[in-house]
Short mmCIF file of C-alpha atoms in Angstrom, two decimals:
data_model
loop_
_atom_site.label_atom_id
_atom_site.label_comp_id
_atom_site.label_asym_id
_atom_site.label_seq_id
_atom_site.Cartn_x
_atom_site.Cartn_y
_atom_site.Cartn_z
CA UNK A 75 73.09 -0.62 134.37
CA UNK A 76 75.28 0.30 131.35
CA UNK A 77 74.92 3.85 129.99
CA UNK A 78 73.29 4.15 126.83
CA UNK A 79 72.79 7.13 124.10
CA UNK A 80 69.12 7.34 125.61
CA UNK A 81 70.54 8.03 128.94
CA UNK A 82 72.76 10.86 127.76
CA UNK A 83 69.72 12.41 125.83
CA UNK A 84 67.73 12.46 129.08
CA UNK A 85 70.54 14.03 130.95
CA UNK A 86 71.02 16.98 128.21
CA UNK A 87 67.02 17.42 128.10
CA UNK A 88 67.09 18.00 132.04
CA UNK A 89 70.02 20.22 131.64
CA UNK A 90 68.82 22.34 129.00
CA UNK A 91 65.17 22.64 130.17
CA UNK A 92 66.28 23.04 134.02
CA UNK A 93 63.19 20.81 135.16
CA UNK A 94 62.57 17.09 135.36
CA UNK A 95 58.79 18.00 134.40
CA UNK A 96 59.81 20.18 131.15
CA UNK A 97 62.56 17.31 130.20
CA UNK A 98 59.94 14.61 130.82
CA UNK A 99 57.34 16.69 128.33
CA UNK A 100 60.33 17.11 125.84
CA UNK A 101 61.15 13.49 125.83
CA UNK A 102 57.52 12.18 125.70
CA UNK A 103 57.88 10.23 128.89
CA UNK A 104 56.22 10.35 132.54
CA UNK A 105 57.96 12.43 135.09
CA UNK A 106 58.18 9.61 137.41
CA UNK A 107 59.85 7.32 135.13
CA UNK A 108 62.56 10.13 134.00
CA UNK A 109 63.18 10.44 137.64
CA UNK A 110 63.77 6.84 138.53
CA UNK A 111 65.91 6.97 135.13
CA UNK A 112 67.90 9.84 136.58
CA UNK A 113 68.25 8.05 139.99
CA UNK A 114 69.77 4.81 138.17
CA UNK A 115 72.08 7.08 135.86
CA UNK A 116 73.71 8.69 139.32
CA UNK A 117 73.89 5.28 140.70
CA UNK A 118 76.00 4.02 137.75
CA UNK A 119 78.01 7.23 137.92
CA UNK A 120 78.95 7.31 141.63
CA UNK A 121 77.50 10.95 142.39
CA UNK A 122 74.65 13.44 141.78
CA UNK A 123 74.54 15.23 138.72
CA UNK A 124 71.66 17.67 139.62
CA UNK A 125 70.49 19.50 142.65
CA UNK A 126 66.81 19.27 142.92
CA UNK A 127 65.39 22.44 144.11
CA UNK A 128 61.72 23.84 144.16
CA UNK A 129 62.30 25.89 141.22
CA UNK A 130 64.09 23.02 139.10
CA UNK A 131 67.21 21.58 138.82
CA UNK A 132 70.86 22.70 138.25
CA UNK A 133 74.13 20.91 137.68
CA UNK A 134 76.42 19.84 140.37
CA UNK A 135 80.29 19.89 139.37
CA UNK A 136 80.00 16.31 138.60
CA UNK A 137 77.11 16.96 136.43
CA UNK A 138 78.86 19.64 134.23
CA UNK A 139 81.59 17.15 133.89
CA UNK A 140 79.48 14.58 132.71
CA UNK A 141 77.29 16.95 130.63
CA UNK A 142 80.52 18.10 128.52
CA UNK A 143 81.37 14.86 127.49
CA UNK A 144 77.70 13.63 126.80
CA UNK A 145 76.58 16.45 124.62
CA UNK A 146 79.25 15.87 121.76
CA UNK A 147 78.19 12.28 121.78
CA UNK A 148 74.77 13.00 121.32
CA UNK A 149 75.41 15.44 118.77
CA UNK A 150 77.41 12.79 116.82
CA UNK A 151 74.81 10.19 117.12
CA UNK A 152 72.32 12.52 115.76
CA UNK A 153 74.50 13.26 112.61
CA UNK A 154 75.25 9.63 112.32
CA UNK A 155 71.51 8.71 112.10
CA UNK A 156 70.90 11.72 109.78
CA UNK A 157 73.58 10.72 107.37
CA UNK A 158 72.64 7.04 107.48
CA UNK A 159 69.00 8.14 106.53
CA UNK A 160 70.02 10.16 103.45
CA UNK A 161 72.36 7.60 102.24
CA UNK A 162 69.39 5.14 102.59
CA UNK A 163 67.03 7.41 100.84
CA UNK A 164 69.51 8.48 98.10
CA UNK A 165 71.69 5.38 97.64
CA UNK A 166 75.27 5.08 99.33
CA UNK A 167 78.02 7.16 97.76
CA UNK A 168 81.09 5.50 96.62
CA UNK A 169 84.23 7.33 97.62
CA UNK A 170 86.42 7.11 94.78
CA UNK A 171 90.20 8.36 94.68
CA UNK A 172 92.39 8.54 91.32
CA UNK A 173 95.19 9.94 89.58
CA UNK A 174 94.89 11.40 86.31
CA UNK A 175 93.26 9.13 83.52
CA UNK A 176 91.03 9.84 80.46
CA UNK A 177 89.26 6.60 81.48
CA UNK A 178 87.66 8.22 84.58
CA UNK A 179 84.56 9.76 82.98
CA UNK A 180 83.47 6.47 81.60
CA UNK A 181 84.09 4.85 84.82
CA UNK A 182 82.00 7.27 86.65
CA UNK A 183 79.14 7.19 83.95
CA UNK A 184 79.07 3.26 84.42
CA UNK A 185 78.91 3.29 88.20
CA UNK A 186 76.08 5.61 88.09
CA UNK A 187 74.30 3.62 85.70
CA UNK A 188 74.60 0.85 88.14
CA UNK A 189 73.09 2.98 90.95
CA UNK A 190 76.21 3.84 92.50
CA UNK A 191 76.69 7.55 92.98
CA UNK A 192 80.48 8.06 93.03
CA UNK A 193 82.55 10.97 94.93
CA UNK A 194 85.61 11.70 93.22
CA UNK A 195 88.93 12.99 94.85
CA UNK A 196 91.70 13.39 92.53
CA UNK A 197 95.61 13.29 93.36
CA UNK A 198 98.79 13.47 91.62
CA UNK A 199 100.08 11.26 94.37
CA UNK A 200 99.26 7.64 94.10
CA UNK A 201 100.87 6.86 97.70
CA UNK A 202 98.74 9.61 99.13
CA UNK A 203 95.64 7.95 97.67
CA UNK A 204 96.41 4.76 98.89
CA UNK A 205 96.84 5.83 102.29
CA UNK A 206 93.32 7.40 102.44
CA UNK A 207 91.91 3.92 101.33
CA UNK A 208 93.80 2.22 104.25
CA UNK A 209 92.48 4.72 106.81
CA UNK A 210 89.05 4.46 105.64
CA UNK A 211 88.54 7.92 104.05
CA UNK A 212 88.28 6.37 100.48
CA UNK A 213 86.68 3.17 99.48
CA UNK A 214 88.95 2.50 96.20
CA UNK A 215 91.49 4.26 94.39
CA UNK A 216 92.74 3.94 90.77
CA UNK A 217 96.52 4.76 90.70
CA UNK A 218 99.58 4.71 88.54
CA UNK A 219 102.72 2.75 89.67
CA UNK A 220 105.54 4.21 87.43
CA UNK A 221 108.04 1.48 86.12
CA UNK A 222 110.84 1.47 88.46
CA UNK A 223 109.47 3.28 91.48
CA UNK A 224 107.22 0.93 93.57
CA UNK A 225 104.36 2.37 95.56
CA UNK A 226 104.34 1.96 99.13
CA UNK A 227 101.30 -0.23 99.49
CA UNK A 228 99.90 -0.01 103.08
CA UNK A 229 99.35 -3.16 105.08
CA UNK A 230 95.65 -4.58 104.45
CA UNK A 231 95.15 -3.38 101.12
CA UNK A 232 93.86 -5.67 98.35
CA UNK A 233 95.17 -4.92 94.80
CA UNK A 234 94.05 -5.65 91.27
CA UNK A 235 95.80 -5.09 88.19
CA UNK A 236 94.01 -3.44 85.42
CA UNK A 237 97.36 -3.06 83.04
CA UNK A 238 100.32 -4.94 83.70
CA UNK A 239 102.37 -2.20 81.76
CA UNK A 240 100.91 0.69 79.80
CA UNK A 241 103.42 2.15 77.59
CA UNK A 242 103.94 6.06 77.99
CA UNK A 243 103.93 8.00 74.85
CA UNK A 244 105.38 11.45 73.85
CA UNK A 245 103.40 14.55 73.08
CA UNK A 246 104.90 16.98 70.99
CA UNK A 247 104.14 19.94 68.70
CA UNK A 248 102.50 19.21 65.36
CA UNK A 249 105.16 20.78 63.48
CA UNK A 250 108.00 18.87 65.10
CA UNK A 251 110.17 16.93 62.51
CA UNK A 252 109.42 13.78 64.53
CA UNK A 253 105.71 14.23 64.39
CA UNK A 254 105.69 12.99 60.80
CA UNK A 255 106.57 9.37 61.97
CA UNK A 256 104.02 6.93 63.36
CA UNK A 257 106.98 5.93 66.17
CA UNK A 258 109.26 8.50 67.55
CA UNK A 259 112.99 7.59 68.45
CA UNK A 260 114.30 9.26 71.74
CA UNK A 261 117.28 10.53 69.64
CA UNK A 262 115.00 12.71 67.47
CA UNK A 263 114.18 14.59 70.53
CA UNK A 264 117.64 15.36 71.94
CA UNK A 265 117.68 18.75 71.13
CA UNK A 266 114.24 19.50 72.74
CA UNK A 267 113.14 20.69 76.15
CA UNK A 268 111.37 18.31 78.28
CA UNK A 269 108.73 18.99 81.01
CA UNK A 270 107.91 16.63 84.04
CA UNK A 271 105.70 16.78 86.75
CA UNK A 272 107.72 16.35 89.87
CA UNK A 273 104.69 15.74 92.22
CA UNK A 274 103.63 12.47 90.41
CA UNK A 275 105.28 9.83 92.59
CA UNK A 276 108.00 8.54 90.63
CA UNK A 277 107.72 10.24 87.24
CA UNK A 278 110.81 12.66 87.72
CA UNK A 279 113.02 9.72 88.47
CA UNK A 280 111.94 7.58 85.72
CA UNK A 281 111.92 10.07 83.05
CA UNK A 282 115.48 11.00 84.01
CA UNK A 283 116.41 7.39 83.96
CA UNK A 284 115.15 6.52 80.45
CA UNK A 285 116.71 9.83 78.91
CA UNK A 286 120.24 8.86 80.58
CA UNK A 287 119.76 5.27 79.24
CA UNK A 288 119.35 6.80 75.92
CA UNK A 289 122.55 8.86 76.07
CA UNK A 290 120.55 12.08 76.54
CA UNK A 291 120.77 15.01 78.88
CA UNK A 292 118.14 17.73 77.53
CA UNK A 293 117.01 20.60 79.78
CA UNK A 294 114.00 19.21 81.77
CA UNK A 295 111.58 21.87 83.20
CA UNK A 296 109.00 21.36 85.99
CA UNK A 297 105.10 21.67 85.33
CA UNK A 298 101.74 19.85 85.83
CA UNK A 299 99.91 18.32 83.12
CA UNK A 300 97.94 21.31 81.92
CA UNK A 301 101.05 23.53 81.82
CA UNK A 302 102.86 20.92 79.82
CA UNK A 303 99.86 20.42 77.46
CA UNK A 304 99.87 24.43 76.81
CA UNK A 305 103.46 24.51 76.16
CA UNK A 306 103.84 21.47 73.94
CA UNK A 307 101.06 23.22 71.72
CA UNK A 308 103.32 26.46 71.31
CA UNK A 309 106.35 24.31 70.65
CA UNK A 310 108.22 24.87 73.96
CA UNK A 311 108.60 21.64 75.30
CA UNK A 312 107.86 17.80 74.75
CA UNK A 313 106.41 15.71 77.49
CA UNK A 314 105.57 12.08 78.23
CA UNK A 315 102.00 11.14 78.18
CA UNK A 316 99.40 8.63 78.84
CA UNK A 317 98.79 6.63 75.44
CA UNK A 318 95.01 7.28 75.72
CA UNK A 319 95.70 11.07 75.07
CA UNK A 320 94.47 12.14 71.67
CA UNK A 321 96.47 14.21 69.14
CA UNK A 322 95.00 17.72 68.86
CA UNK A 323 95.01 20.35 66.24
CA UNK A 324 98.51 21.54 67.66
CA UNK A 325 99.80 18.45 69.26
CA UNK A 326 100.75 14.84 68.09
CA UNK A 327 100.74 12.02 70.46
CA UNK A 328 103.37 9.10 69.30
CA UNK A 329 104.58 5.98 70.76
CA UNK A 330 108.35 5.84 71.71
CA UNK A 331 110.67 3.36 70.02
CA UNK A 332 111.15 0.35 72.28
CA UNK A 333 108.56 1.65 74.79
CA UNK A 334 111.17 2.81 77.00
CA UNK A 335 108.89 4.06 80.08
CA UNK A 336 105.68 2.43 81.36
CA UNK A 337 103.31 2.45 84.18
CA UNK A 338 101.15 -0.24 85.88
CA UNK A 339 97.51 0.37 86.51
CA UNK A 340 96.10 -0.45 89.80
CA UNK A 341 92.76 -0.65 91.56
CA UNK A 342 93.19 -0.70 95.28
CA UNK A 343 90.58 -1.28 98.35
CA UNK A 344 90.48 -2.80 101.76
CA UNK A 345 88.43 -6.13 100.52
CA UNK A 346 88.06 -8.17 97.45
CA UNK A 347 84.38 -7.37 97.46
CA UNK A 348 84.92 -3.72 97.03
CA UNK A 349 87.11 -4.46 94.21
CA UNK A 350 84.41 -6.64 92.70
CA UNK A 351 82.15 -4.01 92.84
CA UNK A 352 83.83 -1.59 90.57
CA UNK A 353 86.55 -3.33 88.55
CA UNK A 354 84.19 -4.55 85.61
CA UNK A 355 83.21 -0.87 84.87
CA UNK A 356 86.67 0.33 85.10
CA UNK A 357 87.80 -2.24 82.78
CA UNK A 358 85.07 -1.37 80.24
CA UNK A 359 85.81 2.38 80.49
CA UNK A 360 89.58 1.63 80.03
CA UNK A 361 89.03 -0.33 76.85
CA UNK A 362 86.49 2.18 75.50
CA UNK A 363 89.20 5.05 76.18
CA UNK A 364 91.82 2.87 74.18
CA UNK A 365 89.51 2.56 71.14
CA UNK A 366 89.06 6.34 71.00
CA UNK A 367 93.08 6.86 71.09
CA UNK A 368 94.14 6.35 67.52
CA UNK A 369 97.79 6.24 68.46
CA UNK A 370 97.16 3.49 71.20
CA UNK A 371 94.69 1.69 69.18
CA UNK A 372 97.46 1.21 66.47
CA UNK A 373 99.83 0.29 69.03
CA UNK A 374 97.66 -2.48 70.53
CA UNK A 375 96.47 -3.60 67.11
CA UNK A 376 100.36 -4.21 66.07
CA UNK A 377 100.59 -6.29 69.12
CA UNK A 378 101.95 -3.92 71.65
CA UNK A 379 103.30 -6.00 74.72
CA UNK A 380 102.78 -5.79 78.33
CA UNK A 381 99.11 -4.96 78.44
CA UNK A 382 95.89 -7.32 79.28
CA UNK A 383 93.44 -5.11 77.31
CA UNK A 384 92.28 -7.32 74.24
CA UNK A 385 93.42 -6.66 70.74
CA UNK A 386 90.55 -3.97 69.31
CA UNK A 387 88.47 -5.13 66.44
#
């Protein structure tokens, strides 16, 4: 006889009630049937688990060892069943990881419209998100791979390219002299302070490489996206940004001449089926976001290279 979860439940019931009679009532079985089951369990394990007395049953040393292992297993099975029933009633939740992207809102909305309820986990580290997918803790991840800084792709992951090369633009104060131009040369930003987020995989190295290639050695500050945005608005810094970012009342988003910095946009999952289930919605959301960003829209309409996003009408 092989032990099953129902056998472990029976052992827990006897231990909890201290009586075969009360345990049988709790389990909804006849006492003789429970007694027979208990004897078979003890035969399988090779020793008595309970001492039967006139006043009830008490655990033997072997019984205490077995019950110590049985209780967590029974509790875990109970939890599994509860979660499965909840998922069946409410719809399976899709676990999505993502680096920062303005396409996220449209992607999540489209998934909900197709009866998929996404759970979102954000992280600045694309490598960390890919590891979570490989470990089964996320279903899919939408990540950015900075040019010249390859991501560490765990074995077994499937990748789908959304954009082979998305150009990175520059965000600068509206009153900056270069803001009047449709395209900014790096030389026009030689005297500015730059802000870079060093926690984004590859960004620090890529920006430094871009600046060195242009013969620039500006002061570079560390800060996240939100800090950078607020400091650009006050004229303190300039920063590279995604082309889908839109200009604001105090900031201007412009392409860089020659597109010196790019990223590859990737969707990762463990199976092709998982990619198929979410990729079309992501592609639609990205195109929608590109249409809404004037600087990026113009870049695409004038034949910006390296992107599979169609020329927008």
